[in-house]
Amino acid sequence: MLFKQQALLRQKLFVLGSLAIGSLLYLVARVGSLDRLQPLCPIDGQFGPRSQDEIALRALQFKRGLLHEFRKGNATKEQIRLHNLVQQLPKAIIIGVRKGGTRALLEMLNLHPAVVKASQEIHFFDNDENYAKGIEWYRKKMPFSYPHQITIEKSPAYFITEEVPERIYKMNSSIKLLIIVREPTTRAISDYTQVLEGKERKNKTYYKFEKLAIDPNTCEVNTKYKAVRTSIYTKHLERWLKYFPIEQFHIVDGDRLITEPLPELQLVEKFLNLPPRISQYNLYFNATRGFYCLRFNIVFNKCLAGSKGRIHPEVDTSVITKLRKFFHPFNQKFYQITGRTFNWP
């Protein structure tokens, strides 16, 4: 008899526990759905600061939920009209550089409730075929957003493509331009590593980095190698300065974005005239990955793709020394032009 009573008691406790867990899960889901239904708090002015009110976390959840549905094509024209959503041309573009951290920067800026990112690289200004399709084709590649939000896209090939500065200038001469850089030799090796991985996936052979970076005939740095050319930042920036004043550029330290992302993101917020919204809460270090990941809210976290942070091959130290010596005068000029100094060797 006692045994039956104990079994019955355990069964009741199990049922009560299940009901409690079910209720808790319902409340979490209910809160999330209610938050997504809240209207997004507007920001006074186009990018102006807002002292009397803060954009609540529910605004961020609303943006992630509703706008995600629109991006998937699940919204009707009537829903888009009712929510006053538009596809805007970008007010800021991450123009480069390749392997500098453009994807990380874009994803981190997307933490800000006033920022909406284009999920894919558009390659409008650097691709002649795409550019020929016209500005409306480009606009329709942009995500849905609210009029007060700022749309940002990133295509790192823009920085090194000769025709791009003039083309962007013709679209918007006052646009804000973001360039994220890393130590030039490290960036060149990272560039090589990405290409090498692609070759290996296709079972193709590829030259060692040393053979590509150094001209075998002269034993000097091979400036015809694209990974080397891309790291000569000042040469590319000078071409952009023919169309845009230096005040329209912001240089992001890609090396620091890896180790201390928040201060770099706060500088970008200030450059874009956005009210400060990204905090340490939004960034947490993932010891397994070795990188910072993103926390949008209590239930939604995101880490960058596993392809980020590839292990670099070992490179002959004499080649590294030669490259750093080669880049040094270009780096000094880059510091002078941009007004930002880096501790590059």
Short mmCIF file of C-alpha atoms in Angstrom, two decimals:
data_model
loop_
_atom_site.label_atom_id
_atom_site.label_comp_id
_atom_site.label_asym_id
_atom_site.label_seq_id
_atom_site.Cartn_x
_atom_site.Cartn_y
_atom_site.Cartn_z
CA MET A 1 0.00 0.00 0.00
CA LEU A 2 2.77 2.37 0.95
CA PHE A 3 4.56 1.55 -2.28
CA LYS A 4 1.45 2.43 -4.34
CA GLN A 5 1.03 5.73 -2.49
CA GLN A 6 4.66 6.65 -3.16
CA ALA A 7 4.27 5.76 -6.86
CA LEU A 8 1.08 7.86 -7.07
CA LEU A 9 2.85 10.78 -5.39
CA ARG A 10 5.76 10.57 -7.83
CA GLN A 11 3.30 10.53 -10.74
CA LYS A 12 1.52 13.64 -9.41
CA LEU A 13 4.82 15.44 -8.92
CA PHE A 14 5.83 14.55 -12.47
CA VAL A 15 2.56 15.94 -13.87
CA LEU A 16 2.86 19.14 -11.83
CA GLY A 17 6.46 19.56 -12.94
CA SER A 18 5.50 19.09 -16.58
CA LEU A 19 2.70 21.65 -16.23
CA ALA A 20 5.08 24.14 -14.62
CA ILE A 21 7.68 23.74 -17.38
CA GLY A 22 4.98 23.98 -20.05
CA SER A 23 3.62 27.18 -18.50
CA LEU A 24 7.09 28.69 -18.33
CA LEU A 25 7.76 27.89 -21.99
CA TYR A 26 4.38 29.38 -22.93
CA LEU A 27 5.16 32.60 -21.07
CA VAL A 28 8.56 32.90 -22.77
CA ALA A 29 6.98 32.39 -26.17
CA ARG A 30 4.15 34.78 -25.31
CA VAL A 31 6.51 37.53 -24.20
CA GLY A 32 8.54 37.09 -27.36
CA SER A 33 5.44 37.30 -29.57
CA LEU A 34 4.15 40.37 -27.73
CA ASP A 35 7.52 42.06 -28.06
CA ARG A 36 7.58 41.43 -31.80
CA LEU A 37 4.17 43.12 -32.09
CA GLN A 38 5.36 46.32 -30.43
CA PRO A 39 6.04 49.21 -32.84
CA LEU A 40 9.65 50.23 -33.26
CA CYS A 41 10.46 53.44 -31.40
CA PRO A 42 11.50 56.09 -33.94
CA ILE A 43 14.78 57.93 -33.62
CA ASP A 44 14.47 61.71 -33.69
CA GLY A 45 15.98 63.06 -36.89
CA GLN A 46 17.75 61.01 -39.49
CA PHE A 47 20.64 59.96 -37.27
CA GLY A 48 20.29 62.44 -34.43
CA PRO A 49 20.84 61.54 -30.76
CA ARG A 50 17.82 60.81 -28.59
CA SER A 51 18.21 61.74 -24.97
CA GLN A 52 14.63 61.52 -23.67
CA ASP A 53 14.02 57.92 -24.60
CA GLU A 54 15.88 54.74 -25.34
CA ILE A 55 15.11 52.14 -27.95
CA ALA A 56 13.88 49.21 -25.88
CA LEU A 57 14.97 45.64 -26.27
CA ARG A 58 11.51 44.80 -27.62
CA ALA A 59 12.24 47.09 -30.59
CA LEU A 60 15.24 44.95 -31.39
CA GLN A 61 13.15 41.78 -31.10
CA PHE A 62 10.45 43.31 -33.28
CA LYS A 63 12.99 44.14 -35.96
CA ARG A 64 14.50 40.64 -35.89
CA GLY A 65 11.09 39.01 -36.14
CA LEU A 66 9.01 41.09 -38.51
CA LEU A 67 11.76 42.25 -40.85
CA HIS A 68 13.10 38.71 -41.07
CA GLU A 69 9.72 37.57 -42.38
CA PHE A 70 9.79 40.31 -45.01
CA ARG A 71 13.30 39.34 -46.07
CA LYS A 72 12.09 35.77 -46.59
CA GLY A 73 9.36 37.09 -48.89
CA ASN A 74 6.53 36.13 -46.50
CA ALA A 75 4.92 39.58 -46.43
CA THR A 76 2.22 40.96 -48.67
CA LYS A 77 2.35 44.44 -50.22
CA GLU A 78 -0.44 45.48 -47.86
CA GLN A 79 1.57 44.40 -44.80
CA ILE A 80 4.59 46.31 -46.07
CA ARG A 81 2.46 49.42 -46.61
CA LEU A 82 0.80 49.17 -43.21
CA HIS A 83 4.14 48.90 -41.44
CA ASN A 84 5.57 51.80 -43.48
CA LEU A 85 8.51 49.67 -44.64
CA VAL A 86 10.77 50.66 -47.50
CA GLN A 87 13.84 49.41 -49.35
CA GLN A 88 16.33 52.23 -48.98
CA LEU A 89 19.62 52.88 -50.68
CA PRO A 90 22.42 52.51 -48.12
CA LYS A 91 23.44 55.58 -46.16
CA ALA A 92 26.73 53.89 -45.30
CA ILE A 93 28.81 51.21 -47.02
CA ILE A 94 31.61 49.01 -45.72
CA ILE A 95 33.88 49.27 -48.77
CA GLY A 96 36.76 47.09 -47.54
CA VAL A 97 39.12 45.62 -47.04
CA ARG A 98 39.00 41.95 -47.93
CA LYS A 99 39.99 39.77 -44.94
CA GLY A 100 40.00 42.85 -42.73
CA GLY A 101 36.87 41.82 -40.82
CA THR A 102 34.10 43.25 -43.01
CA ARG A 103 31.61 40.49 -42.16
CA ALA A 104 32.28 40.74 -38.43
CA LEU A 105 31.85 44.52 -38.56
CA LEU A 106 28.57 44.29 -40.49
CA GLU A 107 27.11 41.67 -38.15
CA MET A 108 28.16 43.61 -35.06
CA LEU A 109 26.68 46.87 -36.36
CA ASN A 110 23.46 44.99 -36.99
CA LEU A 111 23.12 44.74 -33.20
CA HIS A 112 22.07 48.39 -33.28
CA PRO A 113 18.27 48.73 -33.60
CA ALA A 114 18.64 51.64 -36.03
CA VAL A 115 20.81 49.61 -38.43
CA VAL A 116 19.55 47.13 -41.02
CA LYS A 117 22.10 45.14 -42.99
CA ALA A 118 22.05 43.65 -46.46
CA SER A 119 22.65 39.96 -45.82
CA GLN A 120 24.65 39.30 -48.98
CA GLU A 121 27.44 41.16 -50.74
CA ILE A 122 25.68 43.00 -53.56
CA HIS A 123 28.72 43.69 -55.79
CA PHE A 124 26.80 46.44 -57.57
CA PHE A 125 29.53 49.03 -58.05
CA ASP A 126 32.42 46.68 -58.82
CA ASN A 127 30.57 44.41 -61.24
CA ASP A 128 29.91 45.95 -64.68
CA GLU A 129 27.04 43.57 -65.42
CA ASN A 130 25.29 44.38 -62.13
CA TYR A 131 25.97 48.10 -62.46
CA ALA A 132 24.38 48.12 -65.91
CA LYS A 133 21.11 46.92 -64.30
CA GLY A 134 20.68 50.35 -62.74
CA ILE A 135 20.17 51.92 -59.34
CA GLU A 136 16.64 50.54 -58.89
CA TRP A 137 17.99 46.99 -59.22
CA TYR A 138 20.45 47.88 -56.46
CA ARG A 139 17.71 49.36 -54.27
CA LYS A 140 15.61 46.21 -54.58
CA LYS A 141 18.56 44.18 -53.28
CA MET A 142 18.32 46.11 -50.00
CA PRO A 143 16.43 44.77 -46.97
CA PHE A 144 13.12 46.23 -45.83
CA SER A 145 13.53 48.88 -43.15
CA TYR A 146 11.81 51.77 -41.46
CA PRO A 147 12.46 55.25 -42.89
CA HIS A 148 14.44 56.34 -39.83
CA GLN A 149 16.74 53.32 -39.96
CA ILE A 150 20.07 53.22 -41.76
CA THR A 151 20.73 50.50 -44.33
CA ILE A 152 24.31 49.25 -44.62
CA GLU A 153 25.86 46.88 -47.13
CA LYS A 154 29.38 45.55 -47.45
CA SER A 155 31.34 44.50 -50.52
CA PRO A 156 35.11 44.56 -49.81
CA ALA A 157 35.98 44.46 -53.52
CA TYR A 158 34.76 48.07 -53.70
CA PHE A 159 37.92 49.37 -52.04
CA ILE A 160 40.33 48.12 -54.70
CA THR A 161 38.19 48.46 -57.86
CA GLU A 162 39.07 51.59 -59.83
CA GLU A 163 35.58 52.47 -61.11
CA VAL A 164 33.83 52.22 -57.76
CA PRO A 165 34.58 55.62 -56.13
CA GLU A 166 33.09 57.56 -59.03
CA ARG A 167 30.07 55.26 -59.24
CA ILE A 168 29.27 55.59 -55.53
CA TYR A 169 29.81 59.35 -55.73
CA LYS A 170 27.22 59.59 -58.51
CA MET A 171 24.71 57.75 -56.31
CA ASN A 172 25.36 59.73 -53.12
CA SER A 173 28.20 62.21 -52.74
CA SER A 174 27.62 62.52 -48.97
CA ILE A 175 27.54 58.80 -48.14
CA LYS A 176 29.54 57.55 -45.16
CA LEU A 177 32.28 55.03 -45.96
CA LEU A 178 33.73 52.44 -43.59
CA ILE A 179 37.13 50.81 -44.11
CA ILE A 180 38.30 48.06 -41.77
CA VAL A 181 42.00 47.21 -41.89
CA ARG A 182 44.36 44.73 -40.30
CA GLU A 183 48.14 44.60 -40.11
CA PRO A 184 49.00 44.37 -43.85
CA THR A 185 51.19 41.25 -43.76
CA THR A 186 48.71 39.35 -41.58
CA ARG A 187 45.89 40.41 -43.89
CA ALA A 188 47.83 39.19 -46.97
CA ILE A 189 48.44 35.79 -45.36
CA SER A 190 44.78 35.56 -44.38
CA ASP A 191 43.83 36.37 -47.97
CA TYR A 192 46.12 33.58 -49.19
CA THR A 193 44.71 31.15 -46.60
CA GLN A 194 41.15 31.65 -47.83
CA VAL A 195 42.14 31.01 -51.45
CA LEU A 196 44.22 27.99 -50.40
CA GLU A 197 41.25 26.46 -48.58
CA GLY A 198 39.11 26.87 -51.68
CA LYS A 199 41.74 25.14 -53.80
CA GLU A 200 42.04 22.27 -51.33
CA ARG A 201 38.27 21.72 -51.32
CA LYS A 202 38.49 21.21 -55.08
CA ASN A 203 41.55 18.94 -54.72
CA LYS A 204 43.68 21.47 -56.58
CA THR A 205 47.29 22.29 -55.87
CA TYR A 206 48.43 25.81 -55.04
CA TYR A 207 51.74 27.60 -54.66
CA LYS A 208 53.14 28.34 -51.22
CA PHE A 209 52.63 31.87 -49.97
CA GLU A 210 56.35 32.62 -50.16
CA LYS A 211 56.48 31.83 -53.87
CA LEU A 212 53.55 34.14 -54.62
CA ALA A 213 54.57 37.03 -52.37
CA ILE A 214 58.20 37.18 -53.49
CA ASP A 215 59.26 37.62 -57.13
CA PRO A 216 61.69 34.73 -57.86
CA ASN A 217 63.56 36.81 -60.44
CA THR A 218 64.26 39.85 -58.27
CA CYS A 219 63.82 38.34 -54.79
CA GLU A 220 61.76 41.44 -53.95
CA VAL A 221 58.12 41.72 -52.93
CA ASN A 222 55.81 40.78 -55.80
CA THR A 223 53.47 43.74 -56.19
CA LYS A 224 51.60 41.92 -58.96
CA TYR A 225 50.26 39.45 -56.39
CA LYS A 226 46.72 40.62 -55.50
CA ALA A 227 47.04 39.79 -51.80
CA VAL A 228 50.04 42.12 -51.60
CA ARG A 229 48.43 44.90 -53.66
CA THR A 230 45.29 44.90 -51.51
CA SER A 231 47.39 45.51 -48.38
CA ILE A 232 48.87 48.74 -49.81
CA TYR A 233 45.98 50.64 -48.25
CA THR A 234 47.18 54.15 -49.01
CA LYS A 235 47.32 53.54 -52.77
CA HIS A 236 43.65 52.60 -52.88
CA LEU A 237 42.55 55.29 -50.43
CA GLU A 238 44.20 58.02 -52.52
CA ARG A 239 41.95 57.05 -55.43
CA TRP A 240 38.87 57.44 -53.21
CA LEU A 241 40.04 60.83 -52.00
CA LYS A 242 39.65 62.20 -55.51
CA TYR A 243 35.88 62.01 -54.93
CA PHE A 244 35.29 62.06 -51.17
CA PRO A 245 36.83 64.13 -48.35
CA ILE A 246 38.61 62.22 -45.62
CA GLU A 247 35.85 63.23 -43.16
CA GLN A 248 33.47 60.84 -44.94
CA PHE A 249 35.68 57.86 -44.12
CA HIS A 250 36.01 56.01 -40.85
CA ILE A 251 38.88 53.60 -40.35
CA VAL A 252 38.12 50.58 -38.17
CA ASP A 253 40.91 48.64 -36.49
CA GLY A 254 40.18 45.04 -37.55
CA ASP A 255 42.75 43.59 -35.15
CA ARG A 256 41.17 45.40 -32.20
CA LEU A 257 37.67 44.41 -33.34
CA ILE A 258 38.73 40.82 -32.65
CA THR A 259 40.11 41.42 -29.16
CA GLU A 260 38.12 44.48 -27.95
CA PRO A 261 35.10 44.93 -30.21
CA LEU A 262 33.02 47.32 -28.10
CA PRO A 263 35.31 50.41 -28.25
CA GLU A 264 35.57 50.05 -32.04
CA LEU A 265 31.81 49.73 -32.42
CA GLN A 266 31.25 52.79 -30.24
CA LEU A 267 33.51 54.81 -32.55
CA VAL A 268 31.46 53.67 -35.53
CA GLU A 269 28.20 54.61 -33.78
CA LYS A 270 29.60 58.09 -33.24
CA PHE A 271 30.77 58.36 -36.88
CA LEU A 272 27.30 57.39 -38.13
CA ASN A 273 25.65 59.85 -35.69
CA LEU A 274 23.74 56.98 -34.11
CA PRO A 275 22.67 57.04 -30.46
CA PRO A 276 24.82 54.60 -28.45
CA ARG A 277 22.94 51.34 -28.16
CA ILE A 278 25.50 48.52 -28.48
CA SER A 279 26.78 47.49 -25.06
CA GLN A 280 28.94 44.80 -23.51
CA TYR A 281 25.74 42.81 -22.99
CA ASN A 282 25.57 42.32 -26.77
CA LEU A 283 29.07 40.81 -26.98
CA TYR A 284 30.34 37.73 -25.21
CA PHE A 285 33.57 35.82 -25.66
CA ASN A 286 33.23 32.25 -26.88
CA ALA A 287 36.23 30.38 -25.52
CA THR A 288 35.65 27.42 -27.85
CA ARG A 289 35.69 29.57 -30.97
CA GLY A 290 38.21 32.06 -29.66
CA PHE A 291 36.10 34.99 -30.85
CA TYR A 292 33.39 37.28 -29.58
CA CYS A 293 29.84 36.25 -30.42
CA LEU A 294 26.70 38.38 -30.58
CA ARG A 295 23.81 38.48 -28.12
CA PHE A 296 20.71 40.12 -29.57
CA ASN A 297 18.41 39.31 -26.67
CA ILE A 298 17.81 36.76 -23.93
CA VAL A 299 17.06 33.94 -26.40
CA PHE A 300 18.90 34.84 -29.62
CA ASN A 301 22.69 34.58 -29.89
CA LYS A 302 24.85 34.35 -32.99
CA CYS A 303 28.47 33.47 -33.74
CA LEU A 304 30.21 34.11 -37.04
CA ALA A 305 30.59 31.26 -39.51
CA GLY A 306 33.12 28.56 -38.76
CA SER A 307 35.16 29.68 -41.78
CA LYS A 308 36.18 32.78 -39.84
CA GLY A 309 39.45 32.54 -37.96
CA ARG A 310 41.15 30.02 -40.22
CA ILE A 311 44.53 28.78 -39.03
CA HIS A 312 47.25 30.41 -41.12
CA PRO A 313 50.02 28.31 -42.62
CA GLU A 314 53.54 28.81 -41.31
CA VAL A 315 55.38 31.40 -43.39
CA ASP A 316 59.14 31.84 -43.60
CA THR A 317 60.12 34.55 -41.10
CA SER A 318 62.47 36.20 -43.61
CA VAL A 319 59.51 36.66 -45.98
CA ILE A 320 57.41 38.17 -43.21
CA THR A 321 60.25 40.56 -42.37
CA LYS A 322 60.64 41.54 -46.02
CA LEU A 323 56.90 42.19 -46.38
CA ARG A 324 56.72 44.29 -43.23
CA LYS A 325 59.67 46.37 -44.39
CA PHE A 326 57.97 46.83 -47.76
CA PHE A 327 54.64 47.91 -46.25
CA HIS A 328 56.20 50.26 -43.66
CA PRO A 329 56.38 53.49 -45.76
CA PHE A 330 52.86 52.90 -47.11
CA ASN A 331 51.61 52.39 -43.56
CA GLN A 332 53.19 55.64 -42.41
CA LYS A 333 51.44 57.54 -45.21
CA PHE A 334 48.17 55.82 -44.36
CA TYR A 335 48.49 56.98 -40.74
CA GLN A 336 49.17 60.53 -41.93
CA ILE A 337 46.19 60.66 -44.29
CA THR A 338 43.64 59.06 -41.96
CA GLY A 339 44.81 60.54 -38.68
CA ARG A 340 44.75 57.08 -37.11
CA THR A 341 47.93 55.31 -36.05
CA PHE A 342 48.28 51.56 -35.63
CA ASN A 343 51.00 49.59 -33.88
CA TRP A 344 52.01 47.74 -37.02
CA PRO A 345 55.63 46.54 -37.23
#
